[in-house]
Short mmCIF file of C-alpha atoms and ligand atoms in Angstrom, two decimals:
data_model
loop_
_atom_site.label_atom_id
_atom_site.label_comp_id
_atom_site.label_asym_id
_atom_site.label_seq_id
_atom_site.Cartn_x
_atom_site.Cartn_y
_atom_site.Cartn_z
CA MET D 1 109.54 -6.59 -7.95
CA SER D 2 106.47 -5.19 -9.75
CA VAL D 3 103.04 -5.34 -8.14
CA ILE D 4 102.03 -8.17 -10.49
CA GLU D 5 105.21 -10.18 -9.79
CA SER D 6 104.60 -9.94 -6.07
CA PHE D 7 101.17 -11.55 -6.62
CA THR D 8 102.13 -14.44 -8.89
CA ALA D 9 103.31 -16.72 -6.10
CA LEU D 10 100.04 -16.37 -4.21
CA PRO D 11 97.03 -18.70 -4.51
CA LEU D 12 93.97 -17.50 -6.39
CA GLY D 13 90.80 -17.07 -4.37
CA GLY D 14 87.26 -18.22 -5.08
CA PRO D 15 85.37 -21.43 -4.44
CA SER D 16 88.16 -23.65 -5.83
CA LEU D 17 90.38 -22.92 -2.81
CA PRO D 18 90.66 -26.04 -0.64
CA GLN D 19 87.68 -25.84 1.71
CA GLU D 20 89.50 -26.71 4.90
CA ARG D 21 90.65 -25.31 8.20
CA ARG D 22 94.41 -25.64 8.15
CA LEU D 23 96.82 -24.09 10.63
CA VAL D 24 100.48 -24.49 9.67
CA THR D 25 101.75 -21.86 12.15
CA ASP D 26 100.53 -20.07 15.25
CA LEU D 27 98.76 -16.85 14.31
CA PRO D 28 100.27 -14.64 13.15
CA GLY D 29 102.80 -16.74 11.25
CA PRO D 30 106.18 -15.20 10.34
CA ARG D 31 105.14 -13.70 6.98
CA SER D 32 101.91 -12.26 8.40
CA ARG D 33 103.81 -10.91 11.40
CA GLU D 34 106.20 -9.11 9.08
CA ILE D 35 103.28 -7.43 7.28
CA LEU D 36 101.50 -6.62 10.56
CA ASP D 37 104.71 -5.04 11.87
CA ARG D 38 104.79 -2.89 8.74
CA LYS D 39 101.12 -2.07 9.36
CA ALA D 40 101.96 -0.90 12.89
CA ALA D 41 104.67 1.38 11.51
CA ALA D 42 102.75 2.70 8.48
CA VAL D 43 99.01 2.63 9.20
CA ALA D 44 97.27 4.91 11.69
CA SER D 45 96.76 3.04 14.94
CA GLY D 46 93.08 4.02 14.98
CA VAL D 47 92.56 1.48 12.21
CA GLY D 48 92.50 -1.74 14.22
CA HIS D 49 92.15 -5.38 13.17
CA THR D 50 90.52 -8.42 14.72
CA VAL D 51 92.29 -11.36 13.08
CA PRO D 52 96.13 -11.39 13.34
CA ILE D 53 96.86 -12.44 9.78
CA ALA D 54 97.66 -10.88 6.42
CA ALA D 55 95.07 -12.24 3.99
CA VAL D 56 96.18 -13.30 0.51
CA ALA D 57 93.19 -15.22 -0.85
CA ALA D 58 89.62 -16.09 0.10
CA GLY D 59 86.64 -17.96 -1.28
CA GLY D 60 83.90 -20.46 -0.49
CA GLY D 61 84.11 -20.48 3.29
CA VAL D 62 87.81 -19.79 3.92
CA VAL D 63 90.33 -16.96 4.21
CA VAL D 64 93.98 -17.92 3.48
CA ASP D 65 96.88 -15.97 4.95
CA ALA D 66 100.42 -15.19 3.84
CA ASP D 67 101.80 -18.23 5.70
CA GLY D 68 99.38 -20.69 4.13
CA ASN D 69 96.98 -20.87 7.09
CA SER D 70 93.39 -21.42 6.00
CA LEU D 71 90.76 -20.02 8.39
CA ILE D 72 87.03 -20.73 8.41
CA ASP D 73 85.21 -17.50 7.61
CA LEU D 74 82.16 -16.88 9.80
CA GLY D 75 82.27 -13.11 9.28
CA SER D 76 82.29 -12.35 5.51
CA GLY D 77 84.34 -9.20 6.18
CA ILE D 78 81.38 -7.89 8.25
CA ALA D 79 78.52 -9.22 6.12
CA VAL D 80 79.94 -8.13 2.78
CA THR D 81 81.06 -11.16 0.76
CA THR D 82 77.63 -12.73 1.04
CA ALA D 83 77.92 -14.37 -2.40
CA GLY D 84 81.43 -15.58 -1.53
CA ASN D 85 84.84 -13.99 -1.93
CA ALA D 86 86.13 -13.89 -5.50
CA ASN D 87 82.75 -15.20 -6.69
CA PRO D 88 83.43 -16.37 -10.28
CA ARG D 89 80.48 -14.37 -11.68
CA VAL D 90 81.75 -11.22 -9.98
CA VAL D 91 85.36 -11.84 -11.03
CA ALA D 92 84.32 -12.32 -14.68
CA ALA D 93 82.11 -9.21 -14.75
CA VAL D 94 84.66 -6.95 -13.06
CA THR D 95 87.55 -8.24 -15.20
CA GLU D 96 85.55 -7.56 -18.35
CA GLN D 97 84.58 -4.07 -17.19
CA LEU D 98 88.12 -3.28 -16.05
CA ALA D 99 89.37 -3.70 -19.60
CA ARG D 100 86.66 -1.36 -20.95
CA PHE D 101 86.60 1.67 -18.64
CA THR D 102 87.12 2.19 -14.94
CA HIS D 103 85.50 5.59 -14.48
CA THR D 104 83.78 8.38 -16.34
CA CYS D 105 81.88 9.76 -13.32
CA PHE D 106 78.18 8.98 -13.68
CA MET D 107 77.36 12.67 -13.19
CA ILE D 108 79.52 13.50 -16.21
CA ALA D 109 79.03 10.65 -18.66
CA PRO D 110 76.42 8.11 -17.48
CA TYR D 111 76.57 4.39 -18.30
CA GLU D 112 74.16 1.48 -18.39
CA SER D 113 75.38 -0.64 -15.46
CA TYR D 114 74.46 2.11 -12.94
CA VAL D 115 70.98 2.34 -14.47
CA ALA D 116 70.65 -1.47 -14.35
CA VAL D 117 71.60 -1.54 -10.66
CA ALA D 118 69.02 1.19 -9.96
CA GLU D 119 66.39 -0.83 -11.84
CA ALA D 120 67.31 -3.97 -9.88
CA LEU D 121 67.10 -2.14 -6.54
CA ASN D 122 63.76 -0.57 -7.50
CA ASP D 123 62.53 -4.05 -8.32
CA LEU D 124 63.98 -6.00 -5.37
CA THR D 125 63.28 -3.65 -2.43
CA PRO D 126 59.94 -4.11 -0.64
CA GLY D 127 56.77 -2.57 -2.12
CA ASP D 128 55.50 -2.26 -5.68
CA HIS D 129 55.16 1.55 -5.69
CA GLU D 130 57.14 3.68 -8.11
CA LYS D 131 60.74 4.01 -6.94
CA ARG D 132 64.01 5.73 -7.73
CA THR D 133 67.58 4.93 -6.65
CA ALA D 134 70.81 6.87 -6.17
CA LEU D 135 74.16 5.11 -5.74
CA PHE D 136 77.07 5.96 -3.45
CA ASN D 137 80.24 4.33 -2.10
CA SER D 138 79.77 3.32 1.52
CA GLY D 139 76.97 2.52 3.91
CA ALA D 140 77.57 5.71 5.89
CA GLU D 141 77.49 7.84 2.75
CA ALA D 142 74.18 6.31 1.71
CA VAL D 143 72.72 6.87 5.19
CA GLU D 144 73.79 10.53 5.01
CA ASN D 145 72.05 10.84 1.65
CA ALA D 146 68.88 9.20 2.91
CA VAL D 147 68.78 11.86 5.63
CA LYS D 148 69.38 14.62 3.07
CA ILE D 149 66.55 13.27 0.92
CA ALA D 150 64.12 12.97 3.84
CA ARG D 151 64.86 16.52 5.05
CA LYS D 152 64.51 17.99 1.58
CA TYR D 153 61.21 16.16 1.00
CA THR D 154 59.59 16.94 4.37
CA LYS D 155 61.18 20.38 4.91
CA ARG D 156 61.72 19.25 8.51
CA HIS D 157 64.96 18.74 10.46
CA ALA D 158 64.68 16.19 13.25
CA ILE D 159 65.90 12.63 12.72
CA VAL D 160 65.07 9.86 15.16
CA ALA D 161 67.47 6.95 15.65
CA PHE D 162 67.36 4.17 18.25
CA ASP D 163 69.25 2.79 21.23
CA HIS D 164 71.97 0.36 20.07
CA ALA D 165 71.83 1.78 16.52
CA TYR D 166 74.83 1.73 14.21
CA HIS D 167 74.76 3.80 11.04
CA GLY D 168 78.43 4.62 10.35
CA ARG D 169 81.48 6.66 11.27
CA THR D 170 81.07 9.96 9.40
CA ASN D 171 80.00 12.99 11.42
CA LEU D 172 76.26 12.68 10.83
CA THR D 173 76.27 8.89 11.07
CA MET D 174 78.32 8.98 14.29
CA ALA D 175 75.55 11.16 15.68
CA LEU D 176 73.02 8.51 14.61
CA THR D 177 75.14 5.69 16.06
CA ALA D 178 74.49 4.92 19.73
CA LYS D 179 77.68 3.37 21.07
CA ASN D 180 80.43 5.66 22.37
CA MET D 181 83.50 3.38 22.32
CA PRO D 182 85.04 2.94 19.84
CA TYR D 183 82.85 4.81 17.37
CA LYS D 184 82.33 8.28 18.87
CA HIS D 185 84.66 8.80 21.81
CA GLY D 186 86.46 12.12 21.47
CA PHE D 187 85.17 12.77 17.94
CA GLY D 188 82.46 15.32 18.73
CA PRO D 189 80.82 17.75 18.38
CA PHE D 190 78.27 15.78 16.41
CA ALA D 191 75.63 16.84 13.91
CA GLY D 192 72.52 18.34 15.51
CA GLU D 193 68.83 17.51 15.34
CA ILE D 194 69.40 13.83 16.06
CA TYR D 195 67.17 12.25 18.73
CA ARG D 196 67.34 8.78 20.24
CA ALA D 197 64.34 6.61 21.03
CA PRO D 198 64.10 3.31 22.93
CA MET D 199 64.47 0.16 20.82
CA SER D 200 62.46 -3.03 21.17
CA TYR D 201 64.82 -5.60 22.70
CA PRO D 202 62.66 -8.58 23.69
CA PHE D 203 65.44 -10.45 25.54
CA ARG D 204 66.07 -7.41 27.74
CA ASP D 205 62.90 -5.30 27.93
CA GLY D 206 60.27 -8.04 28.06
CA LEU D 207 57.84 -5.85 26.09
CA THR D 208 55.64 -6.93 23.20
CA GLY D 209 56.17 -5.16 19.87
CA PRO D 210 53.13 -2.87 20.27
CA GLU D 211 54.14 -2.01 23.87
CA ALA D 212 57.70 -1.17 22.83
CA ALA D 213 56.42 0.89 19.87
CA LYS D 214 54.04 2.82 22.14
CA LYS D 215 56.96 3.65 24.43
CA ALA D 216 59.15 4.81 21.51
CA ILE D 217 56.35 6.85 19.92
CA LEU D 218 55.46 8.54 23.20
CA HIS D 219 59.12 9.39 23.64
CA ILE D 220 59.28 10.93 20.15
CA GLU D 221 56.03 12.85 20.52
CA LYS D 222 56.92 14.28 23.93
CA GLN D 223 60.60 15.01 23.36
CA VAL D 224 60.73 15.94 19.68
CA GLY D 225 57.18 16.51 18.40
CA ALA D 226 55.83 14.60 15.43
CA ASP D 227 55.62 17.69 13.23
CA ASN D 228 59.36 18.32 13.60
CA VAL D 229 60.43 14.84 12.56
CA ALA D 230 61.75 14.42 9.03
CA ALA D 231 62.63 10.74 9.36
CA VAL D 232 62.85 7.75 11.62
CA ILE D 233 65.86 5.59 10.73
CA ILE D 234 66.12 2.02 11.96
CA GLU D 235 67.93 -1.23 11.19
CA PRO D 236 65.16 -3.85 10.91
CA ILE D 237 67.56 -6.17 12.74
CA GLN D 238 70.28 -4.18 14.49
CA GLY D 239 73.77 -5.20 13.43
CA GLU D 240 76.69 -3.76 15.41
CA GLY D 241 74.29 -3.06 18.29
CA GLY D 242 73.83 -6.78 18.95
CA PHE D 243 71.74 -8.49 16.26
CA ILE D 244 68.68 -7.28 18.10
CA VAL D 245 65.50 -8.58 16.50
CA PRO D 246 62.60 -6.34 17.51
CA ALA D 247 59.45 -7.96 18.88
CA ASP D 248 56.68 -8.69 16.35
CA GLY D 249 54.60 -5.63 15.61
CA PHE D 250 57.21 -3.05 16.72
CA LEU D 251 58.39 -2.04 13.25
CA ASN D 252 54.86 -2.18 11.85
CA ALA D 253 53.50 0.19 14.51
CA LEU D 254 56.43 2.53 13.95
CA ALA D 255 55.93 2.49 10.16
CA ASP D 256 52.20 3.18 10.63
CA TRP D 257 52.95 6.11 12.94
CA CYS D 258 55.40 7.52 10.37
CA ARG D 259 52.79 7.29 7.61
CA GLU D 260 50.14 8.98 9.77
CA ASN D 261 52.49 11.83 10.68
CA GLY D 262 54.19 12.54 7.36
CA VAL D 263 57.51 11.15 8.64
CA VAL D 264 59.84 9.32 6.26
CA PHE D 265 60.53 5.75 7.44
CA ILE D 266 64.10 4.80 6.53
CA ALA D 267 65.22 1.17 6.82
CA ASP D 268 68.99 0.87 7.11
CA GLU D 269 69.45 -2.53 5.44
CA VAL D 270 73.20 -2.10 5.02
CA GLN D 271 73.97 -5.21 7.10
CA THR D 272 70.68 -7.09 6.75
CA GLY D 273 70.14 -6.66 3.01
CA PHE D 274 70.89 -8.81 0.00
CA ALA D 275 70.00 -12.38 0.94
CA ARG D 276 71.76 -12.19 4.31
CA THR D 277 68.63 -13.09 6.30
CA GLY D 278 67.15 -15.49 3.73
CA ARG D 279 65.11 -12.74 2.06
CA TRP D 280 66.30 -9.97 -0.19
CA PHE D 281 65.69 -7.54 2.68
CA ALA D 282 65.02 -8.10 6.38
CA SER D 283 62.03 -5.74 6.21
CA GLU D 284 60.20 -8.59 4.46
CA HIS D 285 60.35 -10.76 7.61
CA PHE D 286 58.25 -8.13 9.38
CA GLY D 287 55.94 -7.25 6.51
CA ILE D 288 56.98 -3.60 6.43
CA VAL D 289 57.43 -1.40 3.37
CA PRO D 290 59.95 1.35 4.17
CA ASP D 291 59.79 4.70 2.37
CA LEU D 292 63.56 4.65 1.83
CA VAL D 293 65.86 1.61 1.94
CA VAL D 294 69.61 2.04 2.46
CA THR D 295 71.81 -0.72 1.05
CA ALA D 296 75.57 -1.46 0.90
CA LYS D 297 77.82 -4.38 1.95
CA GLY D 298 76.33 -7.49 0.23
CA ILE D 299 75.12 -5.41 -2.72
CA ALA D 300 78.38 -5.79 -4.67
CA ASP D 301 80.12 -8.68 -2.89
CA GLY D 302 83.09 -6.63 -1.72
CA LEU D 303 83.35 -3.78 -4.20
CA PRO D 304 82.48 -0.45 -2.61
CA LEU D 305 78.89 0.40 -3.51
CA SER D 306 75.83 1.62 -1.65
CA GLY D 307 72.41 2.90 -2.51
CA VAL D 308 69.30 4.72 -1.40
CA THR D 309 66.10 3.41 -2.96
CA GLY D 310 62.67 4.81 -2.26
CA ARG D 311 59.40 6.38 -3.19
CA ALA D 312 59.77 8.35 -6.42
CA ALA D 313 58.18 11.49 -4.94
CA MET D 314 60.70 11.54 -2.08
CA MET D 315 63.74 10.62 -4.16
CA ASP D 316 62.84 13.21 -6.78
CA ALA D 317 62.25 16.03 -4.29
CA THR D 318 65.94 16.98 -4.53
CA HIS D 319 67.07 19.51 -7.16
CA THR D 320 69.27 18.17 -9.96
CA GLY D 321 72.90 18.13 -8.85
CA GLY D 322 71.91 17.84 -5.17
CA LEU D 323 72.86 14.17 -4.99
CA GLY D 324 75.96 12.39 -6.25
CA GLY D 325 79.72 12.22 -5.77
CA THR D 326 82.81 11.50 -7.86
CA TYR D 327 82.83 7.73 -7.45
CA GLY D 328 79.22 6.91 -6.52
CA GLY D 329 78.05 3.99 -8.67
CA ASN D 330 81.53 3.30 -10.02
CA PRO D 331 81.30 1.03 -13.10
CA LEU D 332 83.38 -1.78 -11.56
CA ALA D 333 81.17 -1.79 -8.47
CA CYS D 334 77.99 -1.67 -10.59
CA VAL D 335 78.88 -4.71 -12.71
CA ALA D 336 79.94 -6.48 -9.51
CA ALA D 337 76.47 -5.77 -8.09
CA LEU D 338 74.76 -7.08 -11.21
CA ALA D 339 76.87 -10.25 -11.08
CA ALA D 340 76.26 -10.67 -7.34
CA ILE D 341 72.50 -10.33 -7.88
CA GLU D 342 72.75 -12.95 -10.63
CA SER D 343 74.57 -15.22 -8.19
CA TYR D 344 71.96 -14.71 -5.44
CA VAL D 345 69.28 -15.79 -7.91
CA GLU D 346 71.00 -18.42 -10.07
CA ASP D 347 72.99 -20.08 -7.28
CA GLY D 348 69.99 -20.32 -4.90
CA LEU D 349 71.67 -18.20 -2.23
CA LEU D 350 68.50 -16.95 -0.53
CA GLU D 351 67.49 -20.55 0.14
CA ARG D 352 71.06 -21.28 1.22
CA ALA D 353 70.91 -18.46 3.80
CA THR D 354 67.87 -20.13 5.36
CA GLU D 355 69.63 -23.52 5.46
CA ILE D 356 72.67 -21.93 7.10
CA GLY D 357 70.36 -20.24 9.61
CA ASP D 358 68.79 -23.59 10.49
CA ILE D 359 72.19 -25.15 11.18
CA LEU D 360 73.45 -22.18 13.18
CA THR D 361 70.27 -21.84 15.22
CA SER D 362 69.80 -25.51 16.01
CA ARG D 363 73.42 -26.01 17.05
CA LEU D 364 73.60 -22.81 19.11
CA ARG D 365 70.25 -23.53 20.79
CA ALA D 366 71.48 -27.04 21.67
CA LEU D 367 74.57 -25.46 23.20
CA ALA D 368 72.48 -22.89 25.08
CA ALA D 369 70.37 -25.71 26.53
CA THR D 370 73.44 -27.07 28.35
CA ASP D 371 75.32 -23.81 28.95
CA ALA D 372 73.47 -21.07 30.81
CA ARG D 373 76.09 -18.50 29.77
CA ILE D 374 74.33 -18.34 26.39
CA GLY D 375 71.30 -16.27 27.33
CA ASP D 376 69.77 -15.89 23.88
CA VAL D 377 70.16 -17.14 20.32
CA ARG D 378 68.44 -15.02 17.68
CA GLY D 379 68.44 -13.81 14.10
CA PHE D 380 67.38 -14.88 10.64
CA GLY D 381 69.22 -16.82 7.95
CA ALA D 382 72.97 -16.31 7.89
CA MET D 383 72.72 -13.51 10.47
CA ILE D 384 72.57 -15.27 13.83
CA ALA D 385 73.84 -14.19 17.23
CA ALA D 386 74.53 -15.76 20.61
CA GLU D 387 74.27 -13.36 23.57
CA PHE D 388 76.55 -14.21 26.51
CA VAL D 389 75.45 -13.43 30.04
CA ASP D 390 76.39 -14.05 33.63
CA PRO D 391 74.05 -16.99 34.44
CA GLU D 392 73.51 -15.71 38.00
CA THR D 393 72.58 -12.12 37.22
CA GLY D 394 71.71 -12.14 33.50
CA GLU D 395 74.14 -9.22 33.08
CA PRO D 396 76.04 -9.01 29.78
CA ASP D 397 79.39 -10.87 29.89
CA GLY D 398 81.65 -9.03 27.47
CA ALA D 399 84.85 -10.49 28.98
CA LEU D 400 83.76 -14.09 28.31
CA THR D 401 82.65 -13.14 24.81
CA ALA D 402 86.04 -11.57 24.02
CA ARG D 403 87.89 -14.64 25.35
CA VAL D 404 85.76 -17.06 23.33
CA ALA D 405 86.15 -15.02 20.13
CA LYS D 406 89.93 -14.76 20.60
CA ASP D 407 90.20 -18.50 21.24
CA CYS D 408 88.16 -19.26 18.07
CA ILE D 409 90.40 -17.03 15.96
CA ALA D 410 93.59 -18.58 17.40
CA ASN D 411 92.12 -21.93 16.35
CA GLY D 412 91.42 -20.85 12.80
CA VAL D 413 87.81 -19.66 12.91
CA ILE D 414 86.97 -16.03 12.17
CA VAL D 415 84.13 -14.88 14.41
CA LEU D 416 83.05 -11.32 15.15
CA THR D 417 81.62 -9.84 18.31
CA CYS D 418 79.08 -7.03 18.59
CA GLY D 419 76.64 -5.43 21.01
CA THR D 420 76.61 -2.30 23.14
CA HIS D 421 78.22 -4.39 25.90
CA GLY D 422 80.40 -6.44 23.53
CA ASN D 423 78.71 -9.61 24.78
CA ILE D 424 77.45 -11.03 21.53
CA ILE D 425 79.11 -13.32 19.00
CA ARG D 426 77.59 -12.83 15.59
CA PHE D 427 77.68 -15.39 12.82
CA LEU D 428 77.75 -13.99 9.30
CA PRO D 429 79.21 -16.71 7.08
CA PRO D 430 79.38 -16.30 3.33
CA LEU D 431 76.48 -18.18 1.76
CA THR D 432 79.04 -20.21 -0.20
CA ILE D 433 80.39 -21.93 2.92
CA PRO D 434 80.03 -25.72 2.75
CA ASN D 435 78.19 -27.41 5.63
CA HIS D 436 81.25 -29.32 6.83
CA LEU D 437 83.12 -26.04 7.42
CA LEU D 438 80.16 -24.39 9.10
CA ASN D 439 79.85 -27.34 11.46
CA GLU D 440 83.59 -27.47 12.09
CA GLY D 441 83.51 -23.75 12.88
CA LEU D 442 80.74 -24.35 15.41
CA ASP D 443 82.74 -27.25 16.91
CA VAL D 444 85.58 -24.80 17.49
CA VAL D 445 83.20 -22.30 19.14
CA GLU D 446 81.91 -25.11 21.35
CA GLY D 447 85.48 -26.09 22.28
CA ALA D 448 86.40 -22.48 23.05
CA LEU D 449 83.37 -22.11 25.29
CA ALA D 450 84.25 -25.33 27.12
CA ARG D 451 87.79 -24.00 27.77
CA ASP D 452 86.83 -20.48 28.87
N1 PMP F 501 74.60 0.88 8.64
C1 PMP F 501 74.71 -0.35 9.13
C2 PMP F 501 73.48 -1.05 9.63
C3 PMP F 501 75.94 -1.00 9.16
O1 PMP F 501 76.04 -2.23 9.67
C4 PMP F 501 77.07 -0.32 8.68
C5 PMP F 501 78.45 -0.96 8.66
N2 PMP F 501 78.71 -1.87 9.65
C6 PMP F 501 76.90 0.99 8.17
C7 PMP F 501 75.65 1.55 8.16
C8 PMP F 501 78.07 1.78 7.64
O2 PMP F 501 78.54 1.21 6.47
P1 PMP F 501 80.01 1.58 5.93
O3 PMP F 501 80.98 0.96 6.89
O4 PMP F 501 80.05 0.97 4.56
O5 PMP F 501 80.09 3.06 5.91
#
């Protein structure tokens, strides 16, 4: 059977898929199990998976598997398909581009869609200063390039990252990432000149933003020295680390300190960017204007694309040929990004993220009011988390969190966990999810919590 023939029996994805939770087998069903058995035999065991299915189609607010099970998607493939899987605008743009050319390498023969994405990023990222953009493939690759750019511009070496940070799995980004298991364990030695500062974590540290910033700045000044610091890199709302929203004033004080000390302030908006939090970028919620903004995930609705956008003087400090890569800004990914941006605007998806946030927050807060195991509900827009704790001690309860998430998945709702202690369930639905599915998904979470 040819590749195409093997696809013809499968449903098409996109918003026209029936928007329902439908379990016709236990998970995994027989066809998915067969594929997962092949995975176990063929794919390196280091590449894990959370949901025991083989996906064949997705769209709106569902993921359909090889056995015909339809699961509610509250994860968007880790905050990627923000404009919905197989979004019709993205499908049309990529299909059209596919029939024209798939690759010339932008560093060899440039093309317009890359330039248009750079223009869009220069326009959409916070601040009206003159900006430039460079495109890459993954979040980690873009983070690495932001660090290269900051070092080249400042002629300094030290990079400051934060407790609970996640910036990727390459050697440099592992060094920037805080959590050992599963991201770093046994993979060292790591890149040097990386320093870690304390993060503002209002639920845990009880500090105001200015107090937490003072602590972090003192730490940097005493342990690294301001003059040695090329860049401070921070997720405005931490993703993998636990959807930690810093206290008001923390990011602002940090950004001010960077400006006063000639330090490049890098916002890693890989998870928070592109309408996810109800704004184009989470930095806007805090009124900060980063020097460099790193983007990926929601930028191209599932095609691999990432970017670094920032002040022209910093971005242009690198010699020609110093930035790039074979596939960076691939034409299929670039037209996907342009179509996704069109969808965010034309389909009202920023407003939709805020509506989704209201539903998630009000329902989770109501649940927390009657269940002391939910210690905190936080986030913005379609990026909301519930932190699970031992009600007696307030200690993180990772075991409960894992049980609840597993129960939700077995009942046809894809939820993801996160947090240094694995005690957070994060909600990242596609913005195309209908309300009835969002509510049904939350009913399932509620049921799982009642059982566990
Ligand atoms: N930064 C942040 C904030 C992320 O959430 C992620 C991915 N979870 C990355 C960087 C790395 O992105 P990628 O997996 O595309 O390399």
